[in-house]
Structure formats: structure tokens, C-alpha cells
Coordinates of C-alpha atoms and ligand atoms in Angstrom, one line a residue:
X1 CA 6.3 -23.1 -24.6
X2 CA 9.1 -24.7 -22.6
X3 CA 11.6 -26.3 -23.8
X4 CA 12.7 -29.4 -22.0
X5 CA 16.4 -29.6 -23.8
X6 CA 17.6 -26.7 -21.4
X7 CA 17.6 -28.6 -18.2
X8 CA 20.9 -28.6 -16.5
X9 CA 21.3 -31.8 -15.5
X10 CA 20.1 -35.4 -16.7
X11 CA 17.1 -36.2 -15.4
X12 CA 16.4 -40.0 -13.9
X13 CA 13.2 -41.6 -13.7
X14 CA 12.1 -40.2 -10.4
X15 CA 10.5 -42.4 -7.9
X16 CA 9.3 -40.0 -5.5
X17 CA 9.6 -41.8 -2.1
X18 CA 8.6 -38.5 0.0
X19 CA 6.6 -38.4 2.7
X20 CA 4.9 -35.7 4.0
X21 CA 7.1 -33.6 7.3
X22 CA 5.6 -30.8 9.2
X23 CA 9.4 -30.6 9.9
X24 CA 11.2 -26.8 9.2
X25 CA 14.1 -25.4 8.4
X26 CA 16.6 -24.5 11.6
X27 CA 16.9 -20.5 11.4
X28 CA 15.9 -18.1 9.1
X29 CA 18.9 -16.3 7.2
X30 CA 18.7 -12.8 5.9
X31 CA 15.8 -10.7 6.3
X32 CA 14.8 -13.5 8.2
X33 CA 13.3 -15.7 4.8
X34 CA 14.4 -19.1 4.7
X35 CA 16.6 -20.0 2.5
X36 CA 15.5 -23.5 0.1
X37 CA 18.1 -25.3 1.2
X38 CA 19.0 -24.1 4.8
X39 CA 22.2 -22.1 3.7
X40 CA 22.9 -19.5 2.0
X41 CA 26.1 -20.6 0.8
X42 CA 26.1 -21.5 -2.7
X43 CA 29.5 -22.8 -3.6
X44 CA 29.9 -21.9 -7.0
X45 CA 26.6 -22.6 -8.6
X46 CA 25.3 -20.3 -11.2
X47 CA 23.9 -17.3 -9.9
X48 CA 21.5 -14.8 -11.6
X49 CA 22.7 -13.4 -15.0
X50 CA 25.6 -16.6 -15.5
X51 CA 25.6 -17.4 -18.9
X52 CA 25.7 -20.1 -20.4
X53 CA 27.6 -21.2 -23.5
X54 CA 26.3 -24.8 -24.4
X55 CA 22.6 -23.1 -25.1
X56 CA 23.7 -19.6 -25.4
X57 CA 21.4 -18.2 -22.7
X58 CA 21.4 -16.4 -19.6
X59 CA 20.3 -18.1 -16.1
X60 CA 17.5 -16.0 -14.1
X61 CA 17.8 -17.8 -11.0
X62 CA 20.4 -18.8 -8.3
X63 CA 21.5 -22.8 -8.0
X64 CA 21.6 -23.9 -5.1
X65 CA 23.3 -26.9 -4.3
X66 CA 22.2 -29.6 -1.5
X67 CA 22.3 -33.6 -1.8
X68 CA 19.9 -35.3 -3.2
X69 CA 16.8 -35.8 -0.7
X70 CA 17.6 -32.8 1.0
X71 CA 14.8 -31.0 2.7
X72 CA 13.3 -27.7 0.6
X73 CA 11.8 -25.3 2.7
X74 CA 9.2 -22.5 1.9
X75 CA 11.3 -18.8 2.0
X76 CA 8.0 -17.5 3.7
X77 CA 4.6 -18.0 3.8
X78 CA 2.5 -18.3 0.9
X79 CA 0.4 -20.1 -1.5
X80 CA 1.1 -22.7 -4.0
X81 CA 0.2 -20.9 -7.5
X82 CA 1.6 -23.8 -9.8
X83 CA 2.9 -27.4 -8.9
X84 CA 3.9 -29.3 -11.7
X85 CA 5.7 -33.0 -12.0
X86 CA 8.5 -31.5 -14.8
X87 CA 8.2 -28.2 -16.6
X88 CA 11.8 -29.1 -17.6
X89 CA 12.6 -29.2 -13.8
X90 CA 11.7 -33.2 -13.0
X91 CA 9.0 -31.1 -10.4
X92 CA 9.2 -27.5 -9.6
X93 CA 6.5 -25.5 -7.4
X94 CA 5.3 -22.2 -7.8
X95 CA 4.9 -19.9 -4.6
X96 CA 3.5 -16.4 -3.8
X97 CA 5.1 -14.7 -1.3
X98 CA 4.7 -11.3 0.5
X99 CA 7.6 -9.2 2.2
X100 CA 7.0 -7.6 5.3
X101 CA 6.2 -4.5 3.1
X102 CA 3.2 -6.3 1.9
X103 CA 4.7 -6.4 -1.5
X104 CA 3.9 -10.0 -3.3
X105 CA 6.4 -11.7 -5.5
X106 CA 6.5 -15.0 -7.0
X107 CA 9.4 -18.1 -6.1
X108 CA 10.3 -21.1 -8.4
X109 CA 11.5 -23.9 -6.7
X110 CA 12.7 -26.5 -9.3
X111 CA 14.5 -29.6 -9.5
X112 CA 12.5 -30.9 -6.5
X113 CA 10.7 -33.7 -5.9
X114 CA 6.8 -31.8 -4.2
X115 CA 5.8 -32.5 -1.1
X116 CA 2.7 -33.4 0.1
X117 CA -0.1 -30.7 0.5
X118 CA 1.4 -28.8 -2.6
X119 CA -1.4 -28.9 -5.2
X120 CA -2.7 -25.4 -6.6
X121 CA -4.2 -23.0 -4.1
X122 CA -2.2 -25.0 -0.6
X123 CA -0.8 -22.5 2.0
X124 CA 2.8 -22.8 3.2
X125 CA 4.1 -21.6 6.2
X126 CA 7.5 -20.4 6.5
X127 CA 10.7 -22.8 6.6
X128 CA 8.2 -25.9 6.0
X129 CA 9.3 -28.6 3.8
X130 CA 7.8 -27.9 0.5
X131 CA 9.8 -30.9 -1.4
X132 CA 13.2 -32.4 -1.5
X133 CA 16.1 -32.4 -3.8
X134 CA 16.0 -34.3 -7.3
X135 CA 18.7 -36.1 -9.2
X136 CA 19.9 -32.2 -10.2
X137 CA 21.6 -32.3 -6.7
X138 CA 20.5 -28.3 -6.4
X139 CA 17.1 -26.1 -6.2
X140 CA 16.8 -23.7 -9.1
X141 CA 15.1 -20.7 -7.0
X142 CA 14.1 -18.0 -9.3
X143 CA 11.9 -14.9 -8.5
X144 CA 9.3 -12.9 -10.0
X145 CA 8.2 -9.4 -8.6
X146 CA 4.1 -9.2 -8.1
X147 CA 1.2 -10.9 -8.0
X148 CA 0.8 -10.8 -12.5
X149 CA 2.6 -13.4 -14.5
X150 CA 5.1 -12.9 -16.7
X151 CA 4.8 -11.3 -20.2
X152 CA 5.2 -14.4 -21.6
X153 CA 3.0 -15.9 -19.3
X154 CA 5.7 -18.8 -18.0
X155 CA 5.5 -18.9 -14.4
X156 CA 8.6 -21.3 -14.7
X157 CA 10.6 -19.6 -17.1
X158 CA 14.6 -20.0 -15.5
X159 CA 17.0 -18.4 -18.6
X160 CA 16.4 -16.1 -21.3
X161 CA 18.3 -16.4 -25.0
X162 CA 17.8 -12.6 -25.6
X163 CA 20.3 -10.6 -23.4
X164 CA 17.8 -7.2 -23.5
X165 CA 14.8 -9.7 -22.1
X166 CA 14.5 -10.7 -18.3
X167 CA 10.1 -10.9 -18.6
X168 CA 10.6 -9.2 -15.1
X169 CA 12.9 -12.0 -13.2
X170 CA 14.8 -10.7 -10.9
X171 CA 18.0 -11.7 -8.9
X172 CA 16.6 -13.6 -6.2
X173 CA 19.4 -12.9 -3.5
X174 CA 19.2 -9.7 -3.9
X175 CA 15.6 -9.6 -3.9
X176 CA 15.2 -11.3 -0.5
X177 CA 17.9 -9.4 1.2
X178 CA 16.4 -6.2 0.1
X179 CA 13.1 -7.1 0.8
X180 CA 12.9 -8.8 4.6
X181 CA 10.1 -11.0 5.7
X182 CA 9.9 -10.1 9.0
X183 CA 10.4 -6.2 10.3
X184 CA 11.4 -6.1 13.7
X185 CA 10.4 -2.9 15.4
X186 CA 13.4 -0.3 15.6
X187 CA 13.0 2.9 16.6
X188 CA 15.7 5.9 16.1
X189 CA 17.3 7.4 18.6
X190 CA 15.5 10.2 20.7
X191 CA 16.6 13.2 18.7
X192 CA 18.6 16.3 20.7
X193 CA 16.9 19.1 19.3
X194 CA 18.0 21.7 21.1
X195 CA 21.8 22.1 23.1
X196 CA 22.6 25.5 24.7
X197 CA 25.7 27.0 26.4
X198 CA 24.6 28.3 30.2
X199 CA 26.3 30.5 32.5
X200 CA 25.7 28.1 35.1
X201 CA 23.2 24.9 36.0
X202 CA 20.1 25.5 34.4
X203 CA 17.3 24.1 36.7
X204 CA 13.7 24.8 35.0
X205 CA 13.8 24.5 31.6
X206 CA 11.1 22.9 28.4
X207 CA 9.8 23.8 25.0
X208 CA 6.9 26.3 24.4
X209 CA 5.7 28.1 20.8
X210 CA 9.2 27.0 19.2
X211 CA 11.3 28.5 21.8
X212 CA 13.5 27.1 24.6
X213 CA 13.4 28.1 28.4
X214 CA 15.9 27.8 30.7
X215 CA 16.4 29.4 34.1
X216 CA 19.9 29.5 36.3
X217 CA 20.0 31.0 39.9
X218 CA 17.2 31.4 42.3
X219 CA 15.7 33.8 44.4
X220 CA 16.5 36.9 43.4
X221 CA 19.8 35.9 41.6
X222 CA 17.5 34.0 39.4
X223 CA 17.4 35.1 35.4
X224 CA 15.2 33.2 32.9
X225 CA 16.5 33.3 29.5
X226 CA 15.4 32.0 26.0
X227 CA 16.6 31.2 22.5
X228 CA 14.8 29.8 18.9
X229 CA 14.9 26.4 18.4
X230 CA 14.7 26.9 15.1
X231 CA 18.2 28.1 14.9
X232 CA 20.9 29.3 16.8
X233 CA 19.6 32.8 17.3
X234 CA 20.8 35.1 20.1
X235 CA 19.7 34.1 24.0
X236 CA 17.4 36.9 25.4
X237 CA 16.9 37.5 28.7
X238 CA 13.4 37.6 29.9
X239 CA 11.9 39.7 32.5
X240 CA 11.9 38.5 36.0
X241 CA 8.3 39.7 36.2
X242 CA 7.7 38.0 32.7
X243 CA 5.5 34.5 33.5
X244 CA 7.5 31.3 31.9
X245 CA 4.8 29.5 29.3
X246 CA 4.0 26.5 30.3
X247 CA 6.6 23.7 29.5
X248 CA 5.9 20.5 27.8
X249 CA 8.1 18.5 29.7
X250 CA 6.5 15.5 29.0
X251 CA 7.4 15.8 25.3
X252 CA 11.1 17.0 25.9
X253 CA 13.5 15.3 28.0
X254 CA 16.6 17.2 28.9
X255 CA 20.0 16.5 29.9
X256 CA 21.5 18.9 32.1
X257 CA 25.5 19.9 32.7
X258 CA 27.4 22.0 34.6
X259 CA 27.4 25.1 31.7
X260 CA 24.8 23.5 28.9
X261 CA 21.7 21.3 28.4
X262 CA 20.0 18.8 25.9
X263 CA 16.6 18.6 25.0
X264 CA 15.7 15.5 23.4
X265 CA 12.1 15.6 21.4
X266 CA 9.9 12.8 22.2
X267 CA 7.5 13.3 19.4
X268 CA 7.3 11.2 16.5
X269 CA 5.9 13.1 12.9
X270 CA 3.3 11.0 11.2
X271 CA 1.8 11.8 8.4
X272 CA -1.3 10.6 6.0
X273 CA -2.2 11.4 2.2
X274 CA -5.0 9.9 0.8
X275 CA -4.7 8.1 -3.2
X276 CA -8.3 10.0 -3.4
X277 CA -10.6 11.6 -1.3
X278 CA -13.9 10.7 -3.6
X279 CA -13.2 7.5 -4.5
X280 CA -15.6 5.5 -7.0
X281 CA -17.8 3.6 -5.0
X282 CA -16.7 0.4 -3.5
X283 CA -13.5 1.3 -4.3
X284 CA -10.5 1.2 -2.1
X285 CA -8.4 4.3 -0.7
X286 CA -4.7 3.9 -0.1
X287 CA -3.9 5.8 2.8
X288 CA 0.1 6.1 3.1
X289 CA 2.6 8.1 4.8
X290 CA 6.1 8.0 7.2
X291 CA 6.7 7.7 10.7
X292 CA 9.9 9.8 11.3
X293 CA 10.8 11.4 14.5
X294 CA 11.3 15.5 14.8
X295 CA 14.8 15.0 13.0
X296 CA 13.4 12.9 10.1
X297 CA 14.9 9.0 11.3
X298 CA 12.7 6.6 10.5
X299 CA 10.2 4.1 12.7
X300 CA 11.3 0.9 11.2
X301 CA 8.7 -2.0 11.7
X302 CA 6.0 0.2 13.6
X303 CA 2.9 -0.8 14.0
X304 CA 0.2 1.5 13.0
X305 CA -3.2 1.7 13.4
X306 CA -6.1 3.2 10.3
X307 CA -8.8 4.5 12.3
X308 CA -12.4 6.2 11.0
X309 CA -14.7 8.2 12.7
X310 CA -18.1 9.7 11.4
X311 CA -18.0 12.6 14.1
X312 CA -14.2 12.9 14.7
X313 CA -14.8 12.5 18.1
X314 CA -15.1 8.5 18.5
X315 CA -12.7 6.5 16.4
X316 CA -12.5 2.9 15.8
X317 CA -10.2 0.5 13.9
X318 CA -10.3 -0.6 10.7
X319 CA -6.9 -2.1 9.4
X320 CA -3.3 -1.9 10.2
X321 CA -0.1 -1.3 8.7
X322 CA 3.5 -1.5 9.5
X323 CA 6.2 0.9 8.4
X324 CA 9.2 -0.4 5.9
X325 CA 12.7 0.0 5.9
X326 CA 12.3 3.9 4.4
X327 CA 9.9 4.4 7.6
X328 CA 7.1 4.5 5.0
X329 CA 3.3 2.8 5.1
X330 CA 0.7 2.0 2.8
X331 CA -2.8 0.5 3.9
X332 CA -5.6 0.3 1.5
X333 CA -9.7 0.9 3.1
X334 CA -13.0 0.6 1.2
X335 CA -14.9 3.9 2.8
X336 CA -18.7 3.3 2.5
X337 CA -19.9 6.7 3.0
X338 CA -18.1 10.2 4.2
X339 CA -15.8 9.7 6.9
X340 CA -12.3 11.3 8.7
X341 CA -9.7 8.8 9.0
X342 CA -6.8 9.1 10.7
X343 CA -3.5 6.8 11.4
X344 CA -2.5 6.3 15.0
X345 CA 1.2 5.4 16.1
X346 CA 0.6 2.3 18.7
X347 CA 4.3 1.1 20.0
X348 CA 5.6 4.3 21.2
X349 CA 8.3 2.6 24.4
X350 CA 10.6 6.2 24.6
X351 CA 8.2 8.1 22.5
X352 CA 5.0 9.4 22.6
X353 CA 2.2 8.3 21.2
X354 CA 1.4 10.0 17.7
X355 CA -1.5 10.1 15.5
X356 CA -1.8 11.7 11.5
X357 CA -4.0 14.5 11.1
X358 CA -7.1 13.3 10.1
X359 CA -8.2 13.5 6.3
X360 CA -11.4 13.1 4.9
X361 CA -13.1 11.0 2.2
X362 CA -16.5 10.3 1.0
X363 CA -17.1 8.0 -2.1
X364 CA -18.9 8.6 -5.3
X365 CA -21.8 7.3 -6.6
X366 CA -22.0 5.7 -9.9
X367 CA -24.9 7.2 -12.1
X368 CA -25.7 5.4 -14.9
X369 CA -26.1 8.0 -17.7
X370 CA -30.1 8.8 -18.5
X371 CA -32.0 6.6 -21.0
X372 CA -34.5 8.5 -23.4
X373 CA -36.9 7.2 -25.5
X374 CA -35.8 7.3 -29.2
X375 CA -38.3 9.3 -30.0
X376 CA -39.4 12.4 -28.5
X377 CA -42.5 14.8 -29.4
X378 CA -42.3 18.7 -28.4
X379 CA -44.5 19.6 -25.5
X380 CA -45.4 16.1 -24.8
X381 CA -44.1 14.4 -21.4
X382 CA -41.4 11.6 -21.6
X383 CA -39.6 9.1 -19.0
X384 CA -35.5 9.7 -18.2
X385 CA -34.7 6.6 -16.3
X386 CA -31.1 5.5 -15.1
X387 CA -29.8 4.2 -12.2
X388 CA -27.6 5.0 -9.4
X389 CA -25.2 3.1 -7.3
X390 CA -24.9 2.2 -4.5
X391 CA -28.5 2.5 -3.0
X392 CA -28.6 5.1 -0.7
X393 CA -28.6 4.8 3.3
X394 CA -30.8 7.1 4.3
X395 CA -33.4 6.7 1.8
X396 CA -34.3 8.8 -1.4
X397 CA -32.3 11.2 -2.3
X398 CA -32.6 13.8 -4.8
X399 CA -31.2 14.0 -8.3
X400 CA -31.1 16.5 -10.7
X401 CA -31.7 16.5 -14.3
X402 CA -29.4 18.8 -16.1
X403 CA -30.5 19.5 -19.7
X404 CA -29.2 21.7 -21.7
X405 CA -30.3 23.0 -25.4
X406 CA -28.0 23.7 -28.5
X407 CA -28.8 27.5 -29.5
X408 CA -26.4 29.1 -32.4
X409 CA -23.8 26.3 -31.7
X410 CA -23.2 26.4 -27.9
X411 CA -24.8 24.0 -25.2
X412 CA -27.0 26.5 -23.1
X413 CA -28.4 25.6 -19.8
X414 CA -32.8 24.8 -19.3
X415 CA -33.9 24.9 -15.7
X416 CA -33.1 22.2 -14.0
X417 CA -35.5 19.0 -13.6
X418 CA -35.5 18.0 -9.9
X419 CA -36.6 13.8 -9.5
X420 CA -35.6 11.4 -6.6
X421 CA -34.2 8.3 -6.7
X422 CA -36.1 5.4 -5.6
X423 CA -34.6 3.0 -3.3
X424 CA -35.1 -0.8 -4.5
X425 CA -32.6 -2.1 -1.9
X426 CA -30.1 -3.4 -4.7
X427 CA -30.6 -1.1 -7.7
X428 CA -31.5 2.3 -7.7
X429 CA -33.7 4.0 -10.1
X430 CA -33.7 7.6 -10.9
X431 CA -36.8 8.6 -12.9
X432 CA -38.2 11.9 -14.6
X433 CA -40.9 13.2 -16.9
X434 CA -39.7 16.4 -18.5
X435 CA -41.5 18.5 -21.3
X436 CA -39.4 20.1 -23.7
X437 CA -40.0 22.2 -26.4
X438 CA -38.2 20.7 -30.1
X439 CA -34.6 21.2 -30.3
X440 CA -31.3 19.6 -30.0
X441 CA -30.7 18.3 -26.2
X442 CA -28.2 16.6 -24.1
X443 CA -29.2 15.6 -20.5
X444 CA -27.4 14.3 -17.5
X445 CA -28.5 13.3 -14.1
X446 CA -26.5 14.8 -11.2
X447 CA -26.3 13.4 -7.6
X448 CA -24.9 16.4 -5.2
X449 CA -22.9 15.7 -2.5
X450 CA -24.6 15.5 0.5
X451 CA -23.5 13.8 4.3
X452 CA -23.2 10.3 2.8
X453 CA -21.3 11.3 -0.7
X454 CA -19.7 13.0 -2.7
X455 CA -20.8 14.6 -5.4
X456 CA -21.3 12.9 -9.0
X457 CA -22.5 13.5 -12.5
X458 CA -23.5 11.3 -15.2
X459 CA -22.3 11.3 -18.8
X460 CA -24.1 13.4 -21.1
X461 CA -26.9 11.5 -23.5
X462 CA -28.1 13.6 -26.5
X463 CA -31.4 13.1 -28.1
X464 CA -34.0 15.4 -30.1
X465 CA -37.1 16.8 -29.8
X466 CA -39.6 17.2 -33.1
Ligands
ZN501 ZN1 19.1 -23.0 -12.4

């Protein structure tokens, strides 16, 4: 229910003279979202959590003030989820947005008279002219975290009377400043990793097993020394018959003085962690992780790449992701059989190229749990049926039949009943004919993992024999 006697300001008959503007808003302000009215100053106007003593209630949104007519632009892109004529508003739309995070959240743009191409289920692009301002002189812009509805199922609700209940609205300032639209790619700084005191110039130097190299001299005044990255251990000198491992000095860029040296690590850390690695069935992974670089700053706004390969040889792509303000990604993928997947870093500029190590997953079937006749006679053959889902790509497969008999009070196991499941192209049936002498019995159908799968049981079904 809403009730109308809580708008805050007199509403006038409205004849809605708008027509329709591809027109948008000048800039984007922070995290690059438009603001509804062009600016984010807001003069005074109530603000999230105000409240208010004429209706004893506190206001979940922010007011913002513009004359009447003004332009009301879309924060983002998105879709029109409600568009309704009042709702206590004199017109108000309902938007789903996304951050560049890829989290969704809900805007409510009241007091507004709708543009056109604002019905249910209309896209909007960012900074286009949703509507314009009604009598109320301001945009009531309220937000609402996620892709569900409210508790209380009011997509429209603006104030609460009960001080303990918000129904999950949120400050909307602080909501988009926190949560940009766009990520522009920003990478850390290349990270010194290494920075050691020498004698004199040091000319050959690099990285190799997690020590550093460095050589000063030459000919036969030359001397080749070492030391621990790890920490600041003692310098050794090495050999001059002792052969210098070979130096990755693609990977570490130094930064030589008179008596020291830099290195500077060029390799990014990425890392991937599967939600599951047997997920149901047509169910999605999410694959996540960070981008950091080998002092743990964060890629910010770097595009990555989700890659799967059957062989881990050839890869190809299957979805992207970028990372977030904490360096962190998320990117969901259906797998339809076993695979490796791996995520690959794409925008390196003063870094290398990185990629995760690979992970693999491998969904499981869903077996229907076996059907047996409700009667069964001793020593006579019967039919198990069930099915099995999905149908399998390279044809029948076996299943086994795991039945076990109740002996003294304990489940003990009968040899196992091997069938195959037939392939029907949409459903597939796994069938058996066991004989069995009388008894108490439980049987389940099991589908072993194999190149395709992983493996799967079935729920148990009890029955009798007589
Ligand atoms: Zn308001």
C-alpha cells in the first residue's frame, strides 16, 4: 500500500506537454553516473535519513532540486522496471542499474513528469532524458541494492515511519560515489622489489630462483655477488668460476646508481578460485580472484579474459570480467562437460602479460532416484528405471545400481548391478532388471565420473522383497 497523503509537495493537475529528446546530460559527475538533475548540488533539500516531523517519518532518498521542466537524465544505463503516472509521486520511474562491478541496484526517480520510451521493460542509456521536473520543483532519487524487491514489495517506497526499518534503501549519494559506473583502467606503480647497496656500478644484474645478481668490475677485477630477495640477508660473493643463472630481465627492470640498484617486478599475481568445481548440471561457476602486482596494489579496471580449454593446450574465450576498486573479479560460466579454465590478464602497457593458474571443473549429472515396482516377488526379475540428465555426449554410458540389504540393523552392500543409460537425445533413461532374494532393500543408481563428468549418485529408494 502507498499512501498518497505523504507527498511533499501539492500536486497540480499535470498536463504533461513532453516530448520525446534523445538529448543527454552534459558530463557525468562522480563515478562518472549522471546525476538526475545535472548537478550534484543539492541546496538544502532533504537528504537520506531527514526526518520529518509533519508525518513523523524518515526520508530514504535525496531531493533534488531543479525548476520545473527540467531535464531528468538516466544515472546509467538500464531498464525501466516500473513507470507509473503517481504512486504518490505525480509520475515516478523505476530503473535497474548495474555498477561497473556488475552489481545491479534499483533507482526511483519521482516527481517527474516520464518521458517517452519509458514503459516496462524500455532500455535507457546513460545521461538520456528519462522525464522532466513536476510541480514538486525536485527529483526524489532513492536507491535500492539488487535485482529483488523490497521486503515489502514497494518498488517506490521513499520514507519509513519505523526508525529500525529501511526494507534495504540505501543512501543514494553514497551509494553511487562508492559504487562507479565506469572503471577506468589504473594500474599501480611498478613495484621496487629489490634495492641493494654496491661497492661500485653494478653492470649485469636480474632475478633468478628468488635471488638477486649483480656484478661490479670487469675482467679480472670483476666479482659477482648475490643476496635473498626475500629479505635483507647477507650479500655472498660467488665464485668467479661459478656460472650466473640466467636472468629474467624481461620481468625485472632495474635502476642503476653509482653505489646501489633497483629492481622493479614487472609481474602482475593473478589468481582464480572456483564457487565449485562439480557444479550441478547447467549450472553456472563463479570464477573470481585479484589482480595485484608482486607487492599486493591492485589492477583497478583491468580487463580480464575467462578462457577454457579441453586439452590445456588450446584455449579459447568464453566471457570477460573487469577488476573493481579492491582489484577483485567475479565472472560467472555454465561448463558443459570437464574442462581447465583459466583467467588471462589482457591490458598489461608496463607489465607483463599474466594469466591464473588453471583450475578444473566438470559438472554433475542429475540422476533421478530409481523407480521400483510396488511390489516385488523374491527371485523373480523386476524393471529400476530413472533417468539421468543431461544426455550424455558420447553416447551410453554406464550406471551402476547400488543395492544394499538390511541384515541385523545395518545397510550391507549386494554386488553391484551394472545397466547403461540409453540416449533418447532429450531424456535419458537408465534401466535394470535385478533379481533379489526377500528382504529389506534400498537401491540407488550411480553415474562415475568419467572424461565428460563428474561423478554423481542418486538418492536412495527403499522397497521390499516377499
Ligand atoms: Zn523525497
Amino acid at each position: 500500500m502507498f499512501a498518497r497523503l505523504t507527498i511533499a509537495c501539492a500536486l497540480a493537475a499535470v498536463a504533461c506537454a513532453f516530448t520525446p529528446s534523445a538529448a543527454h546530460a552534459v558530463s557525468p559527475g562522480s563515478g562518472r553516473w549522471y546525476w538526475p538533475v545535472g548537478t550534484e548540488n543539492f541546496q538544502g533539500w532533504d537528504g537520506y535519513w531527514v526526518y520529518r516531523a509533519s508525518n513523523h517519518s524518515w526520508h530514504m532518498a535525496q531531493d533534488m532540486p531543479a525548476p520545473v521542466g527540467h531535464d531528468v537524465y538516466a544515472v546509467g544505463d538500464g531498464t525501466i522496471l516500473e513507470s507509473g503516472a503517481d504512486h504518490g509521486y505525480g509520475g515516478v520511474l523505476v530503473v535497474l542499474h548495474k555498477t561497473a562491478e556488475g552489481k545491479y541496484f534499483k533507482a526511483v526517480y519521482g516527481h517527474i513528469w516520464r518521458g517517452s520510451h519509458t514503459a516496462v521493460g524500455d532500455k535507457v542509456t546513460a545521461g538520456q532524458v528519462i522525464g522532466r521536473v513536476n510541480e514538486c520543483r525536485h527529483v526524489h532519487f532513492g536507491i535500492h541494492p539488487g535485482k529483488a524487491y523490497p521486503p515489502d514489495n514497494n518498488p517506490y517506497r521513499g520514507h519509513t515511519y519505523i526508525k529500525s526499518k529501511t526494507y534495504g534503501w540505501v543512501d543514494p549519494v553514497k551509494y553511487l560515489r562508492a559504487n562507479p559506473r565506469i572503471l577506468d583502467y589504473a594500474a599501480p606503480a611498478l613495484p621496487v622489489v629489490a634495492s641493494v647497496e654496491t661497492m661500485d656500478t653494478a653492470t649485469v644484474l636480474g632475478v633468478a630462483d628468488g635471488e638477486v645478481y649483480w656484478t661490479i668490475g670487469a675482467d679480472d677485477a670483476k666479482a659477482t655477488f648475490a643476496r635473498s630477495l626475500a629479505d635483507d640477508g647477507e650479500t655472498r660473493e660467488l665464485g668467479a668460476d661459478s656460472a650466473l643463472p640466467s636472468l629474467d630481465a624481461t620481468r625485472f627492470v632495474p635502476a642503476v646508481a653509482a653505489n646501489s640498484f633497483t629492481l622493479a617486478d614487472r609481474l602482475p599475481l593473478l589468481t582464480l578460485k572456483a564457487s565449485s568445481s562439480s557444479p550441478l548440471w547447467g549450472h553456472a561457476v563463479t570464477f573470481s580472484g585479484t589482480l595485484k602486482n608482486a607487492v599486493g596494489a591492485v589492477f583497478v579496471g583491468a580487463t580480464l579474459v575467462l578462457e577454457t580449454s579441453p586439452d590445456g593446450l588450446s584455449w579459447s574465450k568464453v566471457g570477460s570480467a573487469k577488476t573493481g576498486l579492491a582489484g577483485a573479479y567475479s565472472v560467472g560460466y555454465v561448463p558443459a562437460k570437464r574442462i581447465s579454465v583459466r583467467v588471462r590478464f589482457v591490458a598489461p602497457e608496463t607489465y607483463l602479460p599474466a594469466e591464473s593458474r588453471p583450475t578444473t571443473v566438470a559438472p554433475r549429472p542429475a540422476i533421478a532416484a530409481p523407480v521400483v515396482p510396488s511390489t516385488v516377488r523374491e527371485e523373480r526379475r523386476f524393471t529400476v528405471v530413472g533417468t539421468v540428465t543431461p544426455h550424455h555426449t558420447a553416447g551410453p554410458s554406464p550406471i551402476m545400481l547400488h543395492v544394499q540389504r538390511r541384515v541385523s540393523g545395518t545397510w550391507r552392500d549386494y554386488p553391484l548391478v551394472t545397466t547403461t543409460y540409453r540416449d533418447s537425445g532429450s531424456a535419458s533413461l537408465y534401466r535394470g532388471s535385478p533379481t533379489l532374494p526377500e528382504g529389506t532393500w534400498r537401491i540407488r543408481a550411480e553415474a562415475p565420473r568419467d572424461d565428460l563428468h563428474a561423478g554423481k549418485n542418486s538418492a536412495w529408494t527403499g522397497f521390499k522383497v516377499r
